[in-house]
PDB file of C-alpha atoms in Angstrom:
ATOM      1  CA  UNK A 976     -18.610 -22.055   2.302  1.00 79.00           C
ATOM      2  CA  UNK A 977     -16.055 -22.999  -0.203  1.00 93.00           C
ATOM      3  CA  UNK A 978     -12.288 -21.536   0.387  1.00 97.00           C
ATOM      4  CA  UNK A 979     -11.407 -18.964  -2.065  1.00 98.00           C
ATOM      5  CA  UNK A 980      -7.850 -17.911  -2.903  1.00 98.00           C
ATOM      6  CA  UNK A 981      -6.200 -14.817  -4.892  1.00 98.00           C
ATOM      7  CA  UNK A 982      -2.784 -14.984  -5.989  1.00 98.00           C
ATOM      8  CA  UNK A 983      -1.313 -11.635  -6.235  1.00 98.00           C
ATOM      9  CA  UNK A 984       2.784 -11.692  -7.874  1.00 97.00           C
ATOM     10  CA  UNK A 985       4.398  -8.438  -7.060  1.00 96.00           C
ATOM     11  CA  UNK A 986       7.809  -7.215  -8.222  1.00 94.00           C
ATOM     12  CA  UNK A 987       8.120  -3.207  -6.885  1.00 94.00           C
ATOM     13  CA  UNK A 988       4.730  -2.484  -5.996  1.00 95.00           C
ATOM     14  CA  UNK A 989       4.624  -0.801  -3.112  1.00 96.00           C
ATOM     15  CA  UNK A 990       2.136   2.360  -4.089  1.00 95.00           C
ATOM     16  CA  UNK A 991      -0.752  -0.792  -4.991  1.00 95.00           C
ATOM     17  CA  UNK A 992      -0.197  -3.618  -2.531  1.00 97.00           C
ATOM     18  CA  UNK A 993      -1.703  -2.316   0.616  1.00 97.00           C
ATOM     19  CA  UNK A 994      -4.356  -1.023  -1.075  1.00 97.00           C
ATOM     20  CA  UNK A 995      -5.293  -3.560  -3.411  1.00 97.00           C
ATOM     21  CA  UNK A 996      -5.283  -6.613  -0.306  1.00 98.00           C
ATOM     22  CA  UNK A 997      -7.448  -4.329   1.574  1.00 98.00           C
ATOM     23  CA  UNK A 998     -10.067  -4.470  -0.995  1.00 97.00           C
ATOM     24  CA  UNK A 999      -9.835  -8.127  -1.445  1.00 98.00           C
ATOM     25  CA  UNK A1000     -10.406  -8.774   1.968  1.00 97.00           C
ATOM     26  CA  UNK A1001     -13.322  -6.452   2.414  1.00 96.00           C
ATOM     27  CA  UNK A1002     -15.401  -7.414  -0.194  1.00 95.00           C
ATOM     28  CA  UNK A1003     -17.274  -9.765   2.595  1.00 86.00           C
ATOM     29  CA  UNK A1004     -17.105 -12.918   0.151  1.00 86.00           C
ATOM     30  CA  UNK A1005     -14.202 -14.360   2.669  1.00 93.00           C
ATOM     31  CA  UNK A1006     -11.600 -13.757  -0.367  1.00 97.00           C
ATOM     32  CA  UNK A1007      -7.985 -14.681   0.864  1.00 98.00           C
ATOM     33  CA  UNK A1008      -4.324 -13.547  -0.501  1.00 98.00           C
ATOM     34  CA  UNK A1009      -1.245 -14.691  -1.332  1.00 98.00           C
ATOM     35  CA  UNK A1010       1.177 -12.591  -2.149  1.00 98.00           C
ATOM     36  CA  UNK A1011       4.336 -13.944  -4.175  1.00 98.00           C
ATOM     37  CA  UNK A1012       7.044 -11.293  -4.338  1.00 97.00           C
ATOM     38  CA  UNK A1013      10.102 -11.492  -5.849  1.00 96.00           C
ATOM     39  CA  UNK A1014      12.196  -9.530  -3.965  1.00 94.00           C
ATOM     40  CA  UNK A1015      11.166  -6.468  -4.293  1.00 95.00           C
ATOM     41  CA  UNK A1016      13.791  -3.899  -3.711  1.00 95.00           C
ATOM     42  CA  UNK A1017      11.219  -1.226  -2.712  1.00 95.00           C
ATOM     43  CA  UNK A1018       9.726  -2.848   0.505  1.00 95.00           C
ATOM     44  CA  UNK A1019       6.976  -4.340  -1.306  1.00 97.00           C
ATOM     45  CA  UNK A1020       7.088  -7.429   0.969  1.00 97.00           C
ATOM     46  CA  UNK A1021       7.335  -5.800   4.426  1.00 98.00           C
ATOM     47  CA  UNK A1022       4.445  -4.002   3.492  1.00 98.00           C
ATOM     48  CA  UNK A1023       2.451  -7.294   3.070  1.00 98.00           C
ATOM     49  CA  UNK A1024       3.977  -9.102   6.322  1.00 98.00           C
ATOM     50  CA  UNK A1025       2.777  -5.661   8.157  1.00 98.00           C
ATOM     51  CA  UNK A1026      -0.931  -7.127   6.792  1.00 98.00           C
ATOM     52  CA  UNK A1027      -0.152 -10.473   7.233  1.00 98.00           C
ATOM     53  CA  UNK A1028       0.368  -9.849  10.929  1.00 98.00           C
ATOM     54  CA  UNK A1029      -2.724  -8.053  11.790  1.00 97.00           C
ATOM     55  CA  UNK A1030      -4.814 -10.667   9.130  1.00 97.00           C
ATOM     56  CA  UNK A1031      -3.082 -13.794  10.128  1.00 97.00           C
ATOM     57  CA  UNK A1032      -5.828 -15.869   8.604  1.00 96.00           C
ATOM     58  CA  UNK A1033      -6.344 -13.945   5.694  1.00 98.00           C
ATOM     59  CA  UNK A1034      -3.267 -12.802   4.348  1.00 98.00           C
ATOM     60  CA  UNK A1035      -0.018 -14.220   3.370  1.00 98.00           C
ATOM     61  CA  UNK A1036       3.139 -13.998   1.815  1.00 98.00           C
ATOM     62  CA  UNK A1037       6.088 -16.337   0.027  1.00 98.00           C
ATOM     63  CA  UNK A1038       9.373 -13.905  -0.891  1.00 97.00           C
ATOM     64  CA  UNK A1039      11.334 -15.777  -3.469  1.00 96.00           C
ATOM     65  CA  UNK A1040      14.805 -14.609  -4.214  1.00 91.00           C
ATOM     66  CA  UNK A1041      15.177 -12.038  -7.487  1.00 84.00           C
ATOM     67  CA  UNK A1042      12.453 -12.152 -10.639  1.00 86.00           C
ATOM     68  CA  UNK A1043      11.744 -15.731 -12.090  1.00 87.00           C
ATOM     69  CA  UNK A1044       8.987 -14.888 -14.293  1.00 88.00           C
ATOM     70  CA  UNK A1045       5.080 -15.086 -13.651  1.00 91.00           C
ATOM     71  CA  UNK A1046       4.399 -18.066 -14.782  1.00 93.00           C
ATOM     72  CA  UNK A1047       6.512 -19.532 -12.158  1.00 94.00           C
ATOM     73  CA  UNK A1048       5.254 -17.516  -9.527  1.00 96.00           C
ATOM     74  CA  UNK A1049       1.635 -18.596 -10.221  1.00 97.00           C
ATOM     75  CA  UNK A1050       2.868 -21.936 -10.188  1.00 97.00           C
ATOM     76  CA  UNK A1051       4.448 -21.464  -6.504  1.00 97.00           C
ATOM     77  CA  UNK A1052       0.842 -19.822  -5.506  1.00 98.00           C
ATOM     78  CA  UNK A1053      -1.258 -22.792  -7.073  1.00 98.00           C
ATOM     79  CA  UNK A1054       0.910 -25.414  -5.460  1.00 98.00           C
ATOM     80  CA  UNK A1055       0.192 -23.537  -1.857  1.00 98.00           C
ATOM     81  CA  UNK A1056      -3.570 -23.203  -2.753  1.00 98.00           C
ATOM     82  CA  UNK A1057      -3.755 -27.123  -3.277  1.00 98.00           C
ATOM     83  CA  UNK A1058      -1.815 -27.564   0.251  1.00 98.00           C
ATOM     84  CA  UNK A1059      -4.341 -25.632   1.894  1.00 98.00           C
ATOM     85  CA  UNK A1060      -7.355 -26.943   0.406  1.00 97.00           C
ATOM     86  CA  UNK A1061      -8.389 -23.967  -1.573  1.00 98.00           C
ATOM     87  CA  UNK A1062     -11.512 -24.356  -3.898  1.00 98.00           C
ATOM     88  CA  UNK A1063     -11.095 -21.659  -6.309  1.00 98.00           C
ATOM     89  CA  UNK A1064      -8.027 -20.122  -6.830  1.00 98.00           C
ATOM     90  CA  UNK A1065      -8.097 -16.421  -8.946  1.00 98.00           C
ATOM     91  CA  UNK A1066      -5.051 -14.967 -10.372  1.00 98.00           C
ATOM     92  CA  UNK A1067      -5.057 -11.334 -10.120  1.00 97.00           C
ATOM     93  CA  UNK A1068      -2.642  -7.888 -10.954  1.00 95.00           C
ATOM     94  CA  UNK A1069      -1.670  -5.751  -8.091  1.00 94.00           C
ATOM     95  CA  UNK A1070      -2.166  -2.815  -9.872  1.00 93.00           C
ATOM     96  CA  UNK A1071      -5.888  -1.996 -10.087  1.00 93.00           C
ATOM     97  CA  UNK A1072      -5.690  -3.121 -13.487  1.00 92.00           C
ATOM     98  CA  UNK A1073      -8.217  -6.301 -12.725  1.00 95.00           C
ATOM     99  CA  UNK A1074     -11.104  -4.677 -10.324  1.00 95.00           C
ATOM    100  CA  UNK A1075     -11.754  -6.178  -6.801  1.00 96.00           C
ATOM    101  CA  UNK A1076     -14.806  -5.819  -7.247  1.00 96.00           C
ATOM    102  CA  UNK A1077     -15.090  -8.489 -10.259  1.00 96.00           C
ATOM    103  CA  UNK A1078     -13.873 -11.109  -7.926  1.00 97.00           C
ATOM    104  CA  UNK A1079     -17.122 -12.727  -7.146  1.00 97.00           C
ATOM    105  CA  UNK A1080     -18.414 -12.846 -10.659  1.00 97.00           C
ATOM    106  CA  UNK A1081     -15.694 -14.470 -11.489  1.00 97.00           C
ATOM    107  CA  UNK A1082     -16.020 -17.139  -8.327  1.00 97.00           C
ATOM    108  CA  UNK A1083     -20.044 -17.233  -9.313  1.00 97.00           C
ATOM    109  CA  UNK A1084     -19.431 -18.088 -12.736  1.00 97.00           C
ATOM    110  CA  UNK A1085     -17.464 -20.648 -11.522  1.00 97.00           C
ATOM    111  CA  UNK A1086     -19.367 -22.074  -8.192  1.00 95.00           C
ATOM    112  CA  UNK A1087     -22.548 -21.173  -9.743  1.00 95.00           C
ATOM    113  CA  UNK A1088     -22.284 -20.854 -13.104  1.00 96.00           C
ATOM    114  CA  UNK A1089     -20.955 -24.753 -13.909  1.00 95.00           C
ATOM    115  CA  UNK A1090     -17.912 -23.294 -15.850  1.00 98.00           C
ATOM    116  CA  UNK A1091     -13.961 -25.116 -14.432  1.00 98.00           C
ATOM    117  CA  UNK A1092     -12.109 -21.617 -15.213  1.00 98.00           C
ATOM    118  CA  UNK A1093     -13.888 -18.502 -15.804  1.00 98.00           C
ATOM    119  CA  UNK A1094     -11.750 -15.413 -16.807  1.00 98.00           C
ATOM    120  CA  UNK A1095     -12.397 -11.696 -16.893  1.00 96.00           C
ATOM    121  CA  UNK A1096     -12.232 -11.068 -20.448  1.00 95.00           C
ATOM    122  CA  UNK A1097     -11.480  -7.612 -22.238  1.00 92.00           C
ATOM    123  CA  UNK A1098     -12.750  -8.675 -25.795  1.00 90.00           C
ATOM    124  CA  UNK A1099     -15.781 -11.249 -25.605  1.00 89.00           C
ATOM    125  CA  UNK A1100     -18.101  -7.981 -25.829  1.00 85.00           C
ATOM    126  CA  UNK A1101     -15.867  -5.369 -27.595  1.00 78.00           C
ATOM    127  CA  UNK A1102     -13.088  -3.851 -26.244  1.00 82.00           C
ATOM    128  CA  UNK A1103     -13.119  -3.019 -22.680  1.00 82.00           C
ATOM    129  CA  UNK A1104      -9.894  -1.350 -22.131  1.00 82.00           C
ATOM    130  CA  UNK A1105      -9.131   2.306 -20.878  1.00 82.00           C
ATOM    131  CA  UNK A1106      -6.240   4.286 -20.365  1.00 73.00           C
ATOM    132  CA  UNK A1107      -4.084   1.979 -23.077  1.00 74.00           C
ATOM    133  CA  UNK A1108      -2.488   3.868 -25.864  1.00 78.00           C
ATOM    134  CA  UNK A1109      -4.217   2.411 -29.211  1.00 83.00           C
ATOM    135  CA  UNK A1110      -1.057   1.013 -30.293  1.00 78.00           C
ATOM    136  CA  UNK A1111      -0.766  -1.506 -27.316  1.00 78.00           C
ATOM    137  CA  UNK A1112      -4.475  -2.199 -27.412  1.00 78.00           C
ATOM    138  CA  UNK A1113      -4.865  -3.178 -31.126  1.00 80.00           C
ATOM    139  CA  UNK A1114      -1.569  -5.145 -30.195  1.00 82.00           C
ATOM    140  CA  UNK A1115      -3.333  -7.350 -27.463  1.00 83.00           C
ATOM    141  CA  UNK A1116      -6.277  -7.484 -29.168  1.00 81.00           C
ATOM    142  CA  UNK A1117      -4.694  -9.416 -32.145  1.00 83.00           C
ATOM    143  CA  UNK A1118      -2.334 -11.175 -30.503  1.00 85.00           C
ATOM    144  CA  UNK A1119      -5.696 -12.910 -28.655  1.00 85.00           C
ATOM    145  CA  UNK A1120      -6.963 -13.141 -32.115  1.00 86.00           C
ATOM    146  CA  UNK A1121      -2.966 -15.319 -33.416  1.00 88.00           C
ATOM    147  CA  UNK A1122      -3.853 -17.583 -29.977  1.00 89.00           C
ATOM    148  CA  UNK A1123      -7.575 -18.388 -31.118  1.00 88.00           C
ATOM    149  CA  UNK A1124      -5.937 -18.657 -35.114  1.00 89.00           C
ATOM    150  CA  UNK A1125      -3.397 -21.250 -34.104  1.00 92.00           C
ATOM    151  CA  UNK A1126      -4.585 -23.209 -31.565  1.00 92.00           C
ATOM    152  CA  UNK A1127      -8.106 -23.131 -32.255  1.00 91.00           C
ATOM    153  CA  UNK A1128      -9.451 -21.646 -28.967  1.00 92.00           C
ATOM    154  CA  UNK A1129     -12.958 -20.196 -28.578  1.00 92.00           C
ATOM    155  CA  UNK A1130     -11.849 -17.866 -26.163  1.00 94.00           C
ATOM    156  CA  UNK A1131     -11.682 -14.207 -26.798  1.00 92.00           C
ATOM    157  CA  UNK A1132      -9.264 -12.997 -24.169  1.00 93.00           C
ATOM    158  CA  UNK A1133      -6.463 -15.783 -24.309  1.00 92.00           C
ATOM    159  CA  UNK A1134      -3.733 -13.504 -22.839  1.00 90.00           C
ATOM    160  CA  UNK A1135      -5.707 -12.399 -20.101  1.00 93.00           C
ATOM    161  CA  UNK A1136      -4.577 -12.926 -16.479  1.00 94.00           C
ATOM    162  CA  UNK A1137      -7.440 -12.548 -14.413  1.00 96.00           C
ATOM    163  CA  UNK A1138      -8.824 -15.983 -14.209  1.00 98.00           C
ATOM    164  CA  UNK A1139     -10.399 -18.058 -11.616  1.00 98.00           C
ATOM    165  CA  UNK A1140      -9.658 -21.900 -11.139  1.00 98.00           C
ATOM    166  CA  UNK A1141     -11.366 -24.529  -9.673  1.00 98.00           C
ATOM    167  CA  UNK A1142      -9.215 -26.812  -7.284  1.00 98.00           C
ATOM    168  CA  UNK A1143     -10.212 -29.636  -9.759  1.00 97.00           C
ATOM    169  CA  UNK A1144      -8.410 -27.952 -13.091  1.00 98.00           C
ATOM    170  CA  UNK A1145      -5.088 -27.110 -11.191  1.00 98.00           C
ATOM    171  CA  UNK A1146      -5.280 -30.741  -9.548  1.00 97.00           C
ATOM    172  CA  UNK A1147      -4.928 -31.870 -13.225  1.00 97.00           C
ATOM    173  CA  UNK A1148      -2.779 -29.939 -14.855  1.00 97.00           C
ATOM    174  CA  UNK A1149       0.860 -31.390 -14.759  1.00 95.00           C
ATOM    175  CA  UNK A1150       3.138 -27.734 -13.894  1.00 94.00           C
ATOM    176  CA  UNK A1151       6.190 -29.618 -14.615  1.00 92.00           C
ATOM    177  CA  UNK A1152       4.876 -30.452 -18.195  1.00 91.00           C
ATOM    178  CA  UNK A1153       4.083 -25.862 -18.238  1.00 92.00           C
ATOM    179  CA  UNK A1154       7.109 -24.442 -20.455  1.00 88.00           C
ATOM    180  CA  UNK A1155       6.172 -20.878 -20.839  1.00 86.00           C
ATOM    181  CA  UNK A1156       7.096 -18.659 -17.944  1.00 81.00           C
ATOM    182  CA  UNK A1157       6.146 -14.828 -18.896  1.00 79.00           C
ATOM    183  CA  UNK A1158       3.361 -13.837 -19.616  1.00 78.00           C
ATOM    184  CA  UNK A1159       2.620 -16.827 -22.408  1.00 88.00           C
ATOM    185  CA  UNK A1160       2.353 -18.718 -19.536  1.00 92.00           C
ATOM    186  CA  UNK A1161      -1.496 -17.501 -19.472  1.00 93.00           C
ATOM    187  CA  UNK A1162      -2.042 -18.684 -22.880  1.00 93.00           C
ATOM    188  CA  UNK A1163      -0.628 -22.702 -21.679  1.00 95.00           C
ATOM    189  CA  UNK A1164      -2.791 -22.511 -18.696  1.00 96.00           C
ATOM    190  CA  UNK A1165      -5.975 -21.748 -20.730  1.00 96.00           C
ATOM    191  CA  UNK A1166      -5.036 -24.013 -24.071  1.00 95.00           C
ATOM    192  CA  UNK A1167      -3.959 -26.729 -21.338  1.00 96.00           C
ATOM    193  CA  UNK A1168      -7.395 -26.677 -19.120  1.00 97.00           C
ATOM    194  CA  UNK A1169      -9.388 -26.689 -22.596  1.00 95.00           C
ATOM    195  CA  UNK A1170      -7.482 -29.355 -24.137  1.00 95.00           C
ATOM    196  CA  UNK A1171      -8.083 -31.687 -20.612  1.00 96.00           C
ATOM    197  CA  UNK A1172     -11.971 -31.161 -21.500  1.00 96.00           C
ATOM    198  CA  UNK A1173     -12.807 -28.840 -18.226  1.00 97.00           C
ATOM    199  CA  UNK A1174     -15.496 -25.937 -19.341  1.00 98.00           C
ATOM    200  CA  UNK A1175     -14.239 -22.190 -19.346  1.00 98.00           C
ATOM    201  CA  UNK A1176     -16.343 -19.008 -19.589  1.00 97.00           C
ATOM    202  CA  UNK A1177     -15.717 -15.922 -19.961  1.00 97.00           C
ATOM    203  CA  UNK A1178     -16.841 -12.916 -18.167  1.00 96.00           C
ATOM    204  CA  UNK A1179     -16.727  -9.252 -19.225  1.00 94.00           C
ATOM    205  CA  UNK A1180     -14.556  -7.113 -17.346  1.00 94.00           C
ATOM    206  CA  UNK A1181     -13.300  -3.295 -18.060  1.00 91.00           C
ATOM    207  CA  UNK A1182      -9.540  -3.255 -17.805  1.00 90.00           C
ATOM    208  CA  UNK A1183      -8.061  -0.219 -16.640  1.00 88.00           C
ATOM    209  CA  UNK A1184      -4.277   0.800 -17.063  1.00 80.00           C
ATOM    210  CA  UNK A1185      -2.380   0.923 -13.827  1.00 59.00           C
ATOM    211  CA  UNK A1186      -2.115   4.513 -12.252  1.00 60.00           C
ATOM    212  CA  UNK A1187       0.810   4.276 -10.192  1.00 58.00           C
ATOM    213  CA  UNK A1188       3.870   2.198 -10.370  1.00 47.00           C
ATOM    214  CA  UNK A1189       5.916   0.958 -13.598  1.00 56.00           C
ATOM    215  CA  UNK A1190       4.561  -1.760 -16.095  1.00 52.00           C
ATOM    216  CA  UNK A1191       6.643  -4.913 -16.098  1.00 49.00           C
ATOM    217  CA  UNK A1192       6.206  -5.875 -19.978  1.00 52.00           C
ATOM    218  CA  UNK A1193       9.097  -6.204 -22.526  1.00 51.00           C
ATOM    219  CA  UNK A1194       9.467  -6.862 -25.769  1.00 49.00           C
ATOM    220  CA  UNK A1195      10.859 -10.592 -24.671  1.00 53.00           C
ATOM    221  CA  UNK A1196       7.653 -11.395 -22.940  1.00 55.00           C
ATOM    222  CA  UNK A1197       5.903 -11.203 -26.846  1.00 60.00           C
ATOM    223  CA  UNK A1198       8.807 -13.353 -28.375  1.00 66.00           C
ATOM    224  CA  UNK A1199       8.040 -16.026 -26.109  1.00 68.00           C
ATOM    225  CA  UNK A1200       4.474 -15.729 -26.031  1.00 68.00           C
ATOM    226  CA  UNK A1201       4.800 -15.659 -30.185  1.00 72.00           C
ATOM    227  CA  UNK A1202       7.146 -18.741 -30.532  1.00 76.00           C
ATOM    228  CA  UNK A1203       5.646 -20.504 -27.556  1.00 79.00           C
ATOM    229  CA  UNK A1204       2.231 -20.428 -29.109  1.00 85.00           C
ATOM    230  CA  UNK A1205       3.604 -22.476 -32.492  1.00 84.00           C
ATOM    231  CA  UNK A1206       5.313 -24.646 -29.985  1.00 83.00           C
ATOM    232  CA  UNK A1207       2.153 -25.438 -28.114  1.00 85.00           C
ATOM    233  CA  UNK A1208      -0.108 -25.772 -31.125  1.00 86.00           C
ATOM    234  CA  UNK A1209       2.129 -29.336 -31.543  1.00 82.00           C
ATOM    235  CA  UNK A1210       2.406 -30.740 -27.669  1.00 84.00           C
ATOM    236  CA  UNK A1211       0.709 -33.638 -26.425  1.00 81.00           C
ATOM    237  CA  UNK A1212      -1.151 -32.552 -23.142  1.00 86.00           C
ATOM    238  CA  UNK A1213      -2.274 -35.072 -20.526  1.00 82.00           C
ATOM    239  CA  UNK A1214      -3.342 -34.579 -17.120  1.00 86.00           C
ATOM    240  CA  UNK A1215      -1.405 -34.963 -14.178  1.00 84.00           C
ATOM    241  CA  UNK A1216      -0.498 -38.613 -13.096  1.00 75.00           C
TER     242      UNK A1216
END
């Protein structure tokens, strides 16, 4: 059976993170975590070594020192995953926001389905979001529509981040060469693995807002995304060396 991963980043999540890893790892579809936390003032990460202990095969945890942005801490998780031979590697919220449950649709589309990255899209059949106010939804929405304007993407959901990668697309990818650290950082990883020729699908998903804790979005995660974007539209992209 091929070795599936889930990256979970936390920063002050400590009303999700039990929960959510405990879902994971019962879905019965041998599902891993790795939790990257950023020093969570809240006790976030104890919470996660208290799992880690009694799943020592199952669960684990890298605590990095203060917030360095998403992008990076993907980058820390997909670096582990190639260490320790991971096939598919999914990036996932620890908020509820991405379902559990939609993990092995994603891995299926993926193992099964022939696709390189297959992502749980909110927009490739409507909207599928609840619990957003309708100014942040028609926000997102467009701003997927400004990713597929300028770089020419036939993707629906280009800002989404739940997304499952095969070993084979983050073996390529150069991270050094990734610029964009928030939450643009999705958009790179998606414009980079089309642009190296690997095949992406998507597959429909209904985002719900989290229920507990605090969002983690600012207004300078949509700058960079915005500028970023422009940037990328004009960068050579090769595959790893």
């Amino acid at each position: 059976m091929s070795k599936k991963l889930v990256i979970i980043p936390t920063y002050n999540e400590r009303e999700n993170i039990e929960k959510i890893i405990l879902r994971v790892i019962g879905l019965g579809d041998g599902f891993d975590v790795l939790v990257i936390d950023d020093g969570s003032p809240d006790g976030t990460a104890a919470i996660v070594k208290n799992l880690s202990s009694q799943y020592p095969d199952r669960v684990f945890i890298i605590e990095r020192a203060g917030k360095q942005g998403l992008g990076t801490a993907y980058i820390t998780g997909f670096k582990w995953a190639l260490e320790h031979l991971y096939d598919y590697v999914t990036e996932m919220d620890a908020d509820f926001s991405h379902n559990p449950d939609d993990l092995p649709q994603l891995w299926k589309a993926c193992e099964e389905g022939g696709a390189d990255v297959s992502i749980g899209s909110r927009y490739c059949k409507g909207i599928s979001v609840v619990n957003w106010p309708i100014g942040r939804v028609v926000m997102s929405y467009y701003a997927s529509a400004y990713v597929r304007l300028v770089l020419r993407l036939k993707i629906f959901d280009t800002t989404a981040g739940f997304v499952c990668y095969s070993r084979k697309v983050l073996e390529a990818i150069d991270f050094d060469n990734v610029k964009m650290r928030g939450y643009g950082f999705q958009i790179e990883m998606k414009y980079t693995a089309s642009k190296l020729g690997f095949r992406i699908r998507e597959v429909p998903i209904i985002f719900v807002d989290r229920t507990e804790g605090e969002s983690k979005m600012s207004s300078g995660i949509f700058g960079e995304a915005f500028w970023g974007v422009i940037a990328l539209r004009f960068r050579k992209i090769f595959p790893k060396k």
